[in-house]
GROMACS .gro file of C-alpha atoms in nm:
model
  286
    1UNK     CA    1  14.810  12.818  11.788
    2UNK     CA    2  14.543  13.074  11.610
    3UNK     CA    3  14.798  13.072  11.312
    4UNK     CA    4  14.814  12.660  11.294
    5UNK     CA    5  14.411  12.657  11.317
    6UNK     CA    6  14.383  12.884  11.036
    7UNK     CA    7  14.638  12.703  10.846
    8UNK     CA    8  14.466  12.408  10.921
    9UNK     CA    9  14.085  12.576  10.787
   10UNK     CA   10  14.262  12.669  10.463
   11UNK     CA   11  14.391  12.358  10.391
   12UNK     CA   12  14.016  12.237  10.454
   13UNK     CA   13  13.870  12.455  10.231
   14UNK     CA   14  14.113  12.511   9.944
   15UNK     CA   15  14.111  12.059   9.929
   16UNK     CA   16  13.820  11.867   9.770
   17UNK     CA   17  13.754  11.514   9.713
   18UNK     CA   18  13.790  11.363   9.385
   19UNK     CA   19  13.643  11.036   9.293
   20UNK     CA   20  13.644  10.851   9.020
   21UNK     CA   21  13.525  10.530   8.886
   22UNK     CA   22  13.703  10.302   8.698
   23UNK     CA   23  13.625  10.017   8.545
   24UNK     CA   24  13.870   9.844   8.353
   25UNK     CA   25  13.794   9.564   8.073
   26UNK     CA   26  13.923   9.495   7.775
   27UNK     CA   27  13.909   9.656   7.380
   28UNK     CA   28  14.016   9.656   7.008
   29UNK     CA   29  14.183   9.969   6.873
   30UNK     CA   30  14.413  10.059   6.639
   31UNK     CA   31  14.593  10.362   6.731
   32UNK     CA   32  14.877  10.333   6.442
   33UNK     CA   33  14.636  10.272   6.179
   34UNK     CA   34  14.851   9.966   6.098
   35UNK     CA   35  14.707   9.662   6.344
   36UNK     CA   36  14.403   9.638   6.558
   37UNK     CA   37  14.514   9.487   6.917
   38UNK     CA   38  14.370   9.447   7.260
   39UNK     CA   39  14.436   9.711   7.477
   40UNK     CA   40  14.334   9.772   7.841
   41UNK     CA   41  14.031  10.052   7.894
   42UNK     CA   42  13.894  10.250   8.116
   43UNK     CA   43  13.510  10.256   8.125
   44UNK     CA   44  13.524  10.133   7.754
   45UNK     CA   45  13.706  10.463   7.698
   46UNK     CA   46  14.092  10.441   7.514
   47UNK     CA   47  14.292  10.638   7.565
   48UNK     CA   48  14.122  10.722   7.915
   49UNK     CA   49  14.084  11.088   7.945
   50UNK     CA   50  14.369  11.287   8.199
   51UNK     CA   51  14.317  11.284   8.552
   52UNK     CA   52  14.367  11.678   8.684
   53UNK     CA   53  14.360  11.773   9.034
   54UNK     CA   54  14.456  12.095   9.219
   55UNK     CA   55  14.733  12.069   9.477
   56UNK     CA   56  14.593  11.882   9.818
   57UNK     CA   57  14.284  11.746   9.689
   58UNK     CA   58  14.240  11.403   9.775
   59UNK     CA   59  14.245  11.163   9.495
   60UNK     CA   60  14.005  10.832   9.529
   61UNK     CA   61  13.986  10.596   9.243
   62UNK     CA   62  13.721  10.321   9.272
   63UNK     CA   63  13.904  10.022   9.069
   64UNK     CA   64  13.672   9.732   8.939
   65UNK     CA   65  13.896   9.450   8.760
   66UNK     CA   66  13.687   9.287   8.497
   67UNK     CA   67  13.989   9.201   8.331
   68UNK     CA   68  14.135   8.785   8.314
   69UNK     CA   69  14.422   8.904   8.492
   70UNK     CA   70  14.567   9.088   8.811
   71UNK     CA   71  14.675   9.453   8.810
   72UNK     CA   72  14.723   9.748   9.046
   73UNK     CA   73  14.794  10.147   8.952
   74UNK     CA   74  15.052  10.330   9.025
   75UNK     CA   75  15.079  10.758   9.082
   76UNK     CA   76  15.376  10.743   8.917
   77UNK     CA   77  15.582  11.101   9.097
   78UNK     CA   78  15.361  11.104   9.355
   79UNK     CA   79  15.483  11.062   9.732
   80UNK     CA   80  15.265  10.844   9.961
   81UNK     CA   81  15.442  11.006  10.273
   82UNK     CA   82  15.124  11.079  10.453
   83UNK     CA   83  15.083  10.775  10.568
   84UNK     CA   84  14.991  10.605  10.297
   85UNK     CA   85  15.240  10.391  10.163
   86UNK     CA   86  14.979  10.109  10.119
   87UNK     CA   87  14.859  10.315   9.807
   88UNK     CA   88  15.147  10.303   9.607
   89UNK     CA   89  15.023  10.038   9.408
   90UNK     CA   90  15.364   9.849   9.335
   91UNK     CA   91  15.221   9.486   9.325
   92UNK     CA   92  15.362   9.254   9.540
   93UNK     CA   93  15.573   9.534   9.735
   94UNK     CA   94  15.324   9.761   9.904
   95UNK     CA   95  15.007   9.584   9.767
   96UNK     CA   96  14.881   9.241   9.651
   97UNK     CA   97  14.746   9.268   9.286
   98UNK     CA   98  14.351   9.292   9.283
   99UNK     CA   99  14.209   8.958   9.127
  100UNK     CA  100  14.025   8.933   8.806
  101UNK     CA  101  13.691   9.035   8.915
  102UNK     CA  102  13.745   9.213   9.208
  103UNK     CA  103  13.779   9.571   9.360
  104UNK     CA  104  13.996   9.802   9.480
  105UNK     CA  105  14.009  10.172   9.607
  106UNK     CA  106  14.307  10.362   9.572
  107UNK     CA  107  14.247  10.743   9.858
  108UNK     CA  108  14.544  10.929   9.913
  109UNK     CA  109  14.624  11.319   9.927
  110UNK     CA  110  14.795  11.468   9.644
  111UNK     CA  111  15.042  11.741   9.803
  112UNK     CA  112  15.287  11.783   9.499
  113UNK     CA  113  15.179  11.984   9.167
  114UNK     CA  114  15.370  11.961   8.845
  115UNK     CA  115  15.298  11.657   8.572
  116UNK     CA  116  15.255  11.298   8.691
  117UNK     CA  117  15.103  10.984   8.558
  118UNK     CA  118  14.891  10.696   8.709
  119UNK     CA  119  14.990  10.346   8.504
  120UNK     CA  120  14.996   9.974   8.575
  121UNK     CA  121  15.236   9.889   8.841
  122UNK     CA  122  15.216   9.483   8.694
  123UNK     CA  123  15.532   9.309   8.504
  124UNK     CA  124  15.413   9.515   8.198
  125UNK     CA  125  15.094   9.576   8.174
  126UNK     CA  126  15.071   9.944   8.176
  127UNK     CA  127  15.212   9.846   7.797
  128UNK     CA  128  14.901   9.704   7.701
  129UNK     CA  129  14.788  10.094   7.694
  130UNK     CA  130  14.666  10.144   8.144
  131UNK     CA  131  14.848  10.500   8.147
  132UNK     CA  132  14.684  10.838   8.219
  133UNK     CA  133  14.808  11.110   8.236
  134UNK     CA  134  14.797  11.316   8.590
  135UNK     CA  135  14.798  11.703   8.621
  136UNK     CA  136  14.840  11.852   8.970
  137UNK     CA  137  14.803  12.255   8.962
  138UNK     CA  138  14.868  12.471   9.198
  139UNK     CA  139  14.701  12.876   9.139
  140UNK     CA  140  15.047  13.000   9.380
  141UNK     CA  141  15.280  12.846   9.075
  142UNK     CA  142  15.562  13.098   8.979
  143UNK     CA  143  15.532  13.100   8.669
  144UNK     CA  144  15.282  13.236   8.412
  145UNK     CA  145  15.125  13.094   8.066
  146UNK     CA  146  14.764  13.116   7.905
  147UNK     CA  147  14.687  12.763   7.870
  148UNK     CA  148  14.819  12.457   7.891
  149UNK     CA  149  14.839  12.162   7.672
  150UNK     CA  150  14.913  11.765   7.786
  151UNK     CA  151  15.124  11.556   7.525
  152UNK     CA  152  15.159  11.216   7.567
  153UNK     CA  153  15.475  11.023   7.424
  154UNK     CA  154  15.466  10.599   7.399
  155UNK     CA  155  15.589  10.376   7.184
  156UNK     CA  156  15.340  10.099   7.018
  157UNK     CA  157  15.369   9.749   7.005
  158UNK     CA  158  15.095   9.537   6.800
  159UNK     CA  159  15.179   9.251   7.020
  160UNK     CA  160  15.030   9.235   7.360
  161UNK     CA  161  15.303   9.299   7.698
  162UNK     CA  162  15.288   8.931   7.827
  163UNK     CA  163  15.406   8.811   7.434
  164UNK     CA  164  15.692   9.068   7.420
  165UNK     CA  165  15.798   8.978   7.770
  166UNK     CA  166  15.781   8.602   7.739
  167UNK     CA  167  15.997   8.666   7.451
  168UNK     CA  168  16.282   8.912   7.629
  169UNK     CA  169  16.284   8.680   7.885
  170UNK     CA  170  16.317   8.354   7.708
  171UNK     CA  171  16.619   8.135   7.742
  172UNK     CA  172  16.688   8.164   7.347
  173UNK     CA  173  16.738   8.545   7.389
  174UNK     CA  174  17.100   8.507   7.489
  175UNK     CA  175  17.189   8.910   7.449
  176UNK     CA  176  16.909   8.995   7.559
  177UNK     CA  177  16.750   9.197   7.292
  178UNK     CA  178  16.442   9.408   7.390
  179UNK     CA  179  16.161   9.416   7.182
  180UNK     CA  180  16.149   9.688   6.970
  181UNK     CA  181  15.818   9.853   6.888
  182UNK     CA  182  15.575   9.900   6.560
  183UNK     CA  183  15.536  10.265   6.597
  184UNK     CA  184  15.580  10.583   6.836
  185UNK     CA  185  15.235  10.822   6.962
  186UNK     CA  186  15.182  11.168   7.011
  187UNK     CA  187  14.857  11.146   7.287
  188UNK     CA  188  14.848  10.813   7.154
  189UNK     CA  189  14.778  10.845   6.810
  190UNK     CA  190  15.002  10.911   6.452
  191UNK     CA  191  14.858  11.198   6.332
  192UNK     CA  192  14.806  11.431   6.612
  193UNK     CA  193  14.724  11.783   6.578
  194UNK     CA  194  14.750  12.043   6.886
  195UNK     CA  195  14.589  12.404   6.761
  196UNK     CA  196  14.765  12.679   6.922
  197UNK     CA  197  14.615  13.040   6.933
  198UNK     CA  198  14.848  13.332   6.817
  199UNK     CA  199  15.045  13.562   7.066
  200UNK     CA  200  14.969  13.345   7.398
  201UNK     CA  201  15.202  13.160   7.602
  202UNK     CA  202  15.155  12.802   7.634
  203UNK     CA  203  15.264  12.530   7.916
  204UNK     CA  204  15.332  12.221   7.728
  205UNK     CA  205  15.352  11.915   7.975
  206UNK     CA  206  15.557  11.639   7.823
  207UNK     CA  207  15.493  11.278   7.898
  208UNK     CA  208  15.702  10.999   7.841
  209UNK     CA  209  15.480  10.667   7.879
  210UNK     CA  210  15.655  10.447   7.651
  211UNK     CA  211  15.803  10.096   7.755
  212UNK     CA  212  16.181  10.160   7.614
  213UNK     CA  213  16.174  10.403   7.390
  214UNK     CA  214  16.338  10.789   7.467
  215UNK     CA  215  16.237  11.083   7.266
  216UNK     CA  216  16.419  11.382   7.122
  217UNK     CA  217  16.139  11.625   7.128
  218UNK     CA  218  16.118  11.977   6.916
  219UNK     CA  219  15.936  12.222   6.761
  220UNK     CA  220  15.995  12.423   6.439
  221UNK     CA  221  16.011  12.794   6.481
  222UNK     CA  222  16.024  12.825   6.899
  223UNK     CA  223  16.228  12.828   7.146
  224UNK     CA  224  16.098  12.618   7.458
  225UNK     CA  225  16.167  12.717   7.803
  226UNK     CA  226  16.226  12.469   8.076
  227UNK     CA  227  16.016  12.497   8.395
  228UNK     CA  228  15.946  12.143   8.505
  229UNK     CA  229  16.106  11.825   8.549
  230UNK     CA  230  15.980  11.564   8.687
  231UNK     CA  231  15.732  11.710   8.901
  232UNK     CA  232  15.964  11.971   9.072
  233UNK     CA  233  15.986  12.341   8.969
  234UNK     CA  234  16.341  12.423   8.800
  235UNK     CA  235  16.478  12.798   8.725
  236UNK     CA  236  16.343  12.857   8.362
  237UNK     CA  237  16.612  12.753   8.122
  238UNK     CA  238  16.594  12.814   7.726
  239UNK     CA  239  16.664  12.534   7.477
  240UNK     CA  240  16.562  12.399   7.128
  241UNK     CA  241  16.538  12.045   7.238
  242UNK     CA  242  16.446  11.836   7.508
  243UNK     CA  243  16.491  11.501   7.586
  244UNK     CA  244  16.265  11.219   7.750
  245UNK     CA  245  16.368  10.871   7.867
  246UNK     CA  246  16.088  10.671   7.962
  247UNK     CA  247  15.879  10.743   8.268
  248UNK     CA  248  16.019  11.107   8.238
  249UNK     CA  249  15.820  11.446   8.222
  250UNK     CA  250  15.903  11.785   8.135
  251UNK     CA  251  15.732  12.106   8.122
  252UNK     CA  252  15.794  12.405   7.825
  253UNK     CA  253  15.618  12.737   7.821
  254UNK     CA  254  15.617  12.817   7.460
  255UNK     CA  255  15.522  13.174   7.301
  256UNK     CA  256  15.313  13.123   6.978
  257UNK     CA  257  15.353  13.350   6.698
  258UNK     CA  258  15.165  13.714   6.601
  259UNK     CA  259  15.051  13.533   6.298
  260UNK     CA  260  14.853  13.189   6.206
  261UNK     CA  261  14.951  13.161   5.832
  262UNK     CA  262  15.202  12.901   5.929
  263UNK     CA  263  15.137  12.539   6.090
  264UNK     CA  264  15.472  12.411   6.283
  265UNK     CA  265  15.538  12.057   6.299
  266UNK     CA  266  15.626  11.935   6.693
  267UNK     CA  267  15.871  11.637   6.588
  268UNK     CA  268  15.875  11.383   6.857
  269UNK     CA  269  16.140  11.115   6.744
  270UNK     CA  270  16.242  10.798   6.929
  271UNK     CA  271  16.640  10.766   6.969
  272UNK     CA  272  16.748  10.430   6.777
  273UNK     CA  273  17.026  10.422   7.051
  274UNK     CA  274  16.758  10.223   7.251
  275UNK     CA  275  16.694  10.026   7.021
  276UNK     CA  276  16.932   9.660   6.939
  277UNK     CA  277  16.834   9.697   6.564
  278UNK     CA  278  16.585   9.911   6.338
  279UNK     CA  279  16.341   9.753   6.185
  280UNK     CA  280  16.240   9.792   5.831
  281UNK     CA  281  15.902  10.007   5.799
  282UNK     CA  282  15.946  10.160   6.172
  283UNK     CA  283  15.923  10.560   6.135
  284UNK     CA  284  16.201  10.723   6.441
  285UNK     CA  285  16.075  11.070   6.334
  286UNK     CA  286  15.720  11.218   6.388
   0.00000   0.00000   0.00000
């Protein structure tokens, strides 16, 4: 009994709170540099900045719609067996969608580490760019590393969601073809550059946030070594390539170089199997 009440203290102690506002409305960017769209914000803020937590915090996310449309999020990895299925945020299977100018909050205990992400659970919409990235770490890990680094993975369409799915689904689309998209992002942008420092280890969290397209992800000179999937721990495996499907996440530890006299590209290229045809002017290799 002692043992279960100090248990119990710990888990008080080591847990905080973490709450966060969010208010979502609408802005013009042009992450490609090719088209300026309408994408979905956070706080006037795209792309919204990672949510990271440490294992058994409690997550609360004050959501204000001020969009024209419905919407709910979704911890995308993240088990709501504590009771709170009601904050899974799949709309219209454990939650209504919040109406256009109304509120929401989202509290529910976040017992899992590894790499998540919390996205539009809507037909679509978490195409129109409401994705974040979600970091759960826990200091008892297994493994070691000096820092860590989050890269996001999408693909880019300069139409909005509701357009390209209107289209898939329309009765003149007899095969079925899926829209194929304008451009791929690294942390949402085409020109991303991650600095590395020499001689440290590094815990690279892959995210895949894209709508259809998989990557083939690699990086010149290094070896990567598997120790995530998916938000579970796996027994470190080596390899020169890994290999994301959409919604997936994996986790590398990579060790830099002695030297800095050399700048490695990180290629990032979206597999044309998933595609029905390529486009002329749309770039498969980053």
């Amino acid at each position: 009994m002692k043992l279960l009440l100090l248990l119990l203290f710990l888990y008080a102690v080591t847990a905080k709170r973490v709450e966060l506002d969010w208010n979502l409305q609408y802005k013009n960017v042009n992450a490609d540099g090719l088209f300026e769209r309408r994408v979905i914000s956070i706080n006037n803020e795209w792309p919204p900045l990672p949510v990271e937590l440490n294992v058994n915090d409690i997550l609360v996310i004050h959501l204000q719609n001020n969009l024209n449309e419905v919407t709910v999020i979704h911890a995308h990895g993240i088990n709501q067996n504590n009771g709170t299925n009601h904050m899974d945020g799949a709309g219209m299977v454990t939650q209504c969608p919040i109406p256009a100018n109304h509120n929401f909050t989202y509290e529910f205990p976040v017992t899992q580490a590894g790499t998540f992400w919390i996205h539009s659970h809507y037909k679509v919409q978490y195409m129109d760019g409401l994705r974040v990235p979600l970091v759960v770490r826990d200091i008892h890990e297994p493994f070691h590393w000096d820092e860590d680094q989050i890269i996001s993975l999408s693909d880019w369409y300069h139409q909005d969601s509701y357009t390209n799915l209107e289209q898939y689904m329309n009765h003149d689309n007899i095969e079925g073809v899926e829209p194929i998209p304008q451009s791929g992002l690294i942390n949402d942008h085409v020109n991303s550059t991650i600095s590395f420092k020499p001689n440290k280890t590094y815990r690279l969290r892959f995210l895949n946030m894209a709508g259809i397209a998989t990557f083939n992800v690699y990086l010149d000179g290094h070896d990567m070594q598997v120790i995530e999937v998916d938000g579970i721990p796996t027994q470190p495996t080596r390899t020169g390539l890994i290999y994301l499907a959409a919604g997936q996440r994996v986790s590398v530890l990579v060790k830099t170089k002695s030297t800095t006299d050399l700048n490695y590209i990180l290629h990032a290229n979206m597999n044309p199997a998933m595609f029905d045809y390529i486009p002329d002017g749309l770039k498969l290799s980053k």
